[in-house]
PDB file of C-alpha atoms in Angstrom:
ATOM      1  CA  MET A 699      96.286  86.482 108.981  1.00 65.00           C
ATOM      2  CA  ARG A 700      93.617  86.792 112.057  1.00 66.00           C
ATOM      3  CA  GLN A 701      94.268  84.328 114.256  1.00 73.00           C
ATOM      4  CA  VAL A 702      98.267  85.416 113.950  1.00 71.00           C
ATOM      5  CA  TYR A 703      98.102  88.696 114.957  1.00 65.00           C
ATOM      6  CA  MET A 704      95.070  87.401 117.672  1.00 69.00           C
ATOM      7  CA  ALA A 705      97.331  84.642 119.405  1.00 74.00           C
ATOM      8  CA  LEU A 706     100.338  87.105 119.057  1.00 74.00           C
ATOM      9  CA  LEU A 707      99.160  90.817 120.005  1.00 74.00           C
ATOM     10  CA  PRO A 708     102.160  92.108 118.918  1.00 78.00           C
ATOM     11  CA  PRO A 709     102.672  96.552 119.108  1.00 84.00           C
ATOM     12  CA  THR A 710     103.823  96.357 115.264  1.00 88.00           C
ATOM     13  CA  MET A 711     102.981  94.637 112.420  1.00 88.00           C
ATOM     14  CA  VAL A 712     105.664  93.971 109.852  1.00 92.00           C
ATOM     15  CA  VAL A 713     104.512  93.161 106.359  1.00 91.00           C
ATOM     16  CA  ALA A 714     106.844  92.613 103.065  1.00 91.00           C
ATOM     17  CA  ASP A 715     105.490  92.273  99.794  1.00 88.00           C
ATOM     18  CA  LEU A 716     108.610  90.403  97.840  1.00 87.00           C
ATOM     19  CA  GLY A 717     107.438  91.114  94.354  1.00 82.00           C
ATOM     20  CA  CYS A 718     104.541  93.243  94.411  1.00 79.00           C
ATOM     21  CA  SER A 719     104.251  94.691  91.213  1.00 75.00           C
ATOM     22  CA  VAL A 720     103.002  98.195  90.974  1.00 72.00           C
ATOM     23  CA  GLY A 721      99.619  98.239  89.983  1.00 70.00           C
ATOM     24  CA  ILE A 722      96.380  97.721  92.204  1.00 72.00           C
ATOM     25  CA  ASN A 723      96.577  94.633  93.298  1.00 76.00           C
ATOM     26  CA  THR A 724      99.719  96.008  95.772  1.00 81.00           C
ATOM     27  CA  LEU A 725      97.273  98.663  97.606  1.00 88.00           C
ATOM     28  CA  LEU A 726      94.310  96.131  97.392  1.00 88.00           C
ATOM     29  CA  PHE A 727      96.352  93.666  99.327  1.00 87.00           C
ATOM     30  CA  VAL A 728      97.292  96.412 101.588  1.00 91.00           C
ATOM     31  CA  SER A 729      93.600  97.460 102.016  1.00 91.00           C
ATOM     32  CA  LYS A 730      92.663  93.927 103.055  1.00 89.00           C
ATOM     33  CA  VAL A 731      95.227  94.009 105.826  1.00 89.00           C
ATOM     34  CA  ILE A 732      94.461  97.218 107.199  1.00 90.00           C
ATOM     35  CA  SER A 733      90.518  96.408 106.502  1.00 87.00           C
ATOM     36  CA  THR A 734      90.930  92.944 109.161  1.00 84.00           C
ATOM     37  CA  VAL A 735      92.801  94.556 111.583  1.00 84.00           C
ATOM     38  CA  ALA A 736      90.277  97.646 111.705  1.00 84.00           C
ATOM     39  CA  ASP A 737      87.389  95.301 111.772  1.00 80.00           C
ATOM     40  CA  ALA A 738      89.005  93.609 114.643  1.00 79.00           C
ATOM     41  CA  GLN A 739      89.387  96.472 116.737  1.00 75.00           C
ATOM     42  CA  CYS A 740      86.092  97.442 116.159  1.00 70.00           C
ATOM     43  CA  HIS A 741      84.728  94.561 117.642  1.00 69.00           C
ATOM     44  CA  ASN A 742      87.178  95.217 120.162  1.00 65.00           C
ATOM     45  CA  GLU A 743      88.903  91.387 119.544  1.00 59.00           C
ATOM     46  CA  LEU A 744      91.999  93.392 120.429  1.00 57.00           C
ATOM     47  CA  GLY A 745      90.893  94.933 123.620  1.00 60.00           C
ATOM     48  CA  CYS A 746      92.348  98.164 124.036  1.00 62.00           C
ATOM     49  CA  HIS A 747      95.590  96.999 121.691  1.00 69.00           C
ATOM     50  CA  ILE A 748      96.283  99.164 119.221  1.00 78.00           C
ATOM     51  CA  MET A 749      98.283  97.795 116.573  1.00 84.00           C
ATOM     52  CA  GLU A 750     100.907  99.599 113.988  1.00 92.00           C
ATOM     53  CA  LEU A 751     101.242  98.474 110.403  1.00 94.00           C
ATOM     54  CA  GLN A 752     103.968  98.786 108.600  1.00 96.00           C
ATOM     55  CA  PHE A 753     104.623  97.591 104.826  1.00 94.00           C
ATOM     56  CA  PHE A 754     107.247  97.187 103.187  1.00 93.00           C
ATOM     57  CA  LEU A 755     106.631  96.918  99.357  1.00 89.00           C
ATOM     58  CA  ASN A 756     109.493  94.696  97.260  1.00 87.00           C
ATOM     59  CA  ASP A 757     109.717  94.192  93.574  1.00 82.00           C
ATOM     60  CA  LEU A 758     112.108  94.791  90.182  1.00 79.00           C
ATOM     61  CA  PRO A 759     114.639  97.887  90.231  1.00 77.00           C
ATOM     62  CA  ARG A 760     112.432  98.832  86.632  1.00 78.00           C
ATOM     63  CA  ASN A 761     109.039  98.601  88.306  1.00 78.00           C
ATOM     64  CA  ASP A 762     107.693 102.646  88.895  1.00 77.00           C
ATOM     65  CA  PHE A 763     107.144 102.247  92.462  1.00 81.00           C
ATOM     66  CA  ASN A 764     106.524 106.592  92.261  1.00 83.00           C
ATOM     67  CA  GLN A 765     102.901 105.658  90.342  1.00 82.00           C
ATOM     68  CA  VAL A 766     102.311 103.570  94.037  1.00 83.00           C
ATOM     69  CA  PHE A 767     103.108 106.325  96.023  1.00 84.00           C
ATOM     70  CA  GLN A 768     101.175 108.975  94.197  1.00 86.00           C
ATOM     71  CA  SER A 769      98.579 107.219  94.631  1.00 85.00           C
ATOM     72  CA  LEU A 770      98.821 107.005  98.448  1.00 87.00           C
ATOM     73  CA  GLN A 771      97.129 110.193  99.408  1.00 87.00           C
ATOM     74  CA  GLN A 772      93.876 109.135  98.008  1.00 89.00           C
ATOM     75  CA  PHE A 773      94.389 105.593  98.738  1.00 88.00           C
ATOM     76  CA  THR A 774      94.153 106.955 102.214  1.00 87.00           C
ATOM     77  CA  LYS A 775      90.841 108.395 101.874  1.00 88.00           C
ATOM     78  CA  SER A 776      89.287 105.452 100.236  1.00 88.00           C
ATOM     79  CA  ILE A 777      90.135 103.129 102.816  1.00 87.00           C
ATOM     80  CA  ALA A 778      89.007 105.390 105.280  1.00 84.00           C
ATOM     81  CA  ALA A 779      85.617 106.475 103.289  1.00 85.00           C
ATOM     82  CA  GLY A 780      85.033 102.443 103.311  1.00 80.00           C
ATOM     83  CA  HIS A 781      84.763 101.921 106.976  1.00 76.00           C
ATOM     84  CA  PRO A 782      81.982 102.838 109.043  1.00 73.00           C
ATOM     85  CA  LYS A 783      82.164 106.274 111.023  1.00 73.00           C
ATOM     86  CA  GLY A 784      83.886 106.059 114.148  1.00 68.00           C
ATOM     87  CA  VAL A 785      85.974 102.780 113.446  1.00 71.00           C
ATOM     88  CA  ALA A 786      89.618 104.270 113.363  1.00 78.00           C
ATOM     89  CA  LEU A 787      91.811 102.913 111.112  1.00 85.00           C
ATOM     90  CA  PRO A 788      95.430 101.508 112.476  1.00 89.00           C
ATOM     91  CA  PRO A 789      98.512 103.697 112.088  1.00 93.00           C
ATOM     92  CA  PHE A 790     100.545 102.000 108.827  1.00 93.00           C
ATOM     93  CA  TYR A 791     103.254 102.976 106.834  1.00 94.00           C
ATOM     94  CA  ILE A 792     103.848 102.198 103.692  1.00 92.00           C
ATOM     95  CA  SER A 793     107.694 101.850 101.972  1.00 89.00           C
TER      96      SER A 793
END
């Protein structure tokens, strides 16, 4: 993944997680992508380039996506706490 966005440097990376389910695995995947981009920004591999991340979660209609979206506030706090101070997370949106 890192090689792809380093080569293209798009202003926005769109990630579609088809078959994402509703458990913690969904947000672990999202966390890994955010961490990879934040790490590249921290090491100045992207220069001044700030990349926006958009995540589209999709799975069976019977899955309870309310559980995922109710946990997003805590997820955002935990991912920010897991990065060194002064390291800005890239802007990200989950739908």
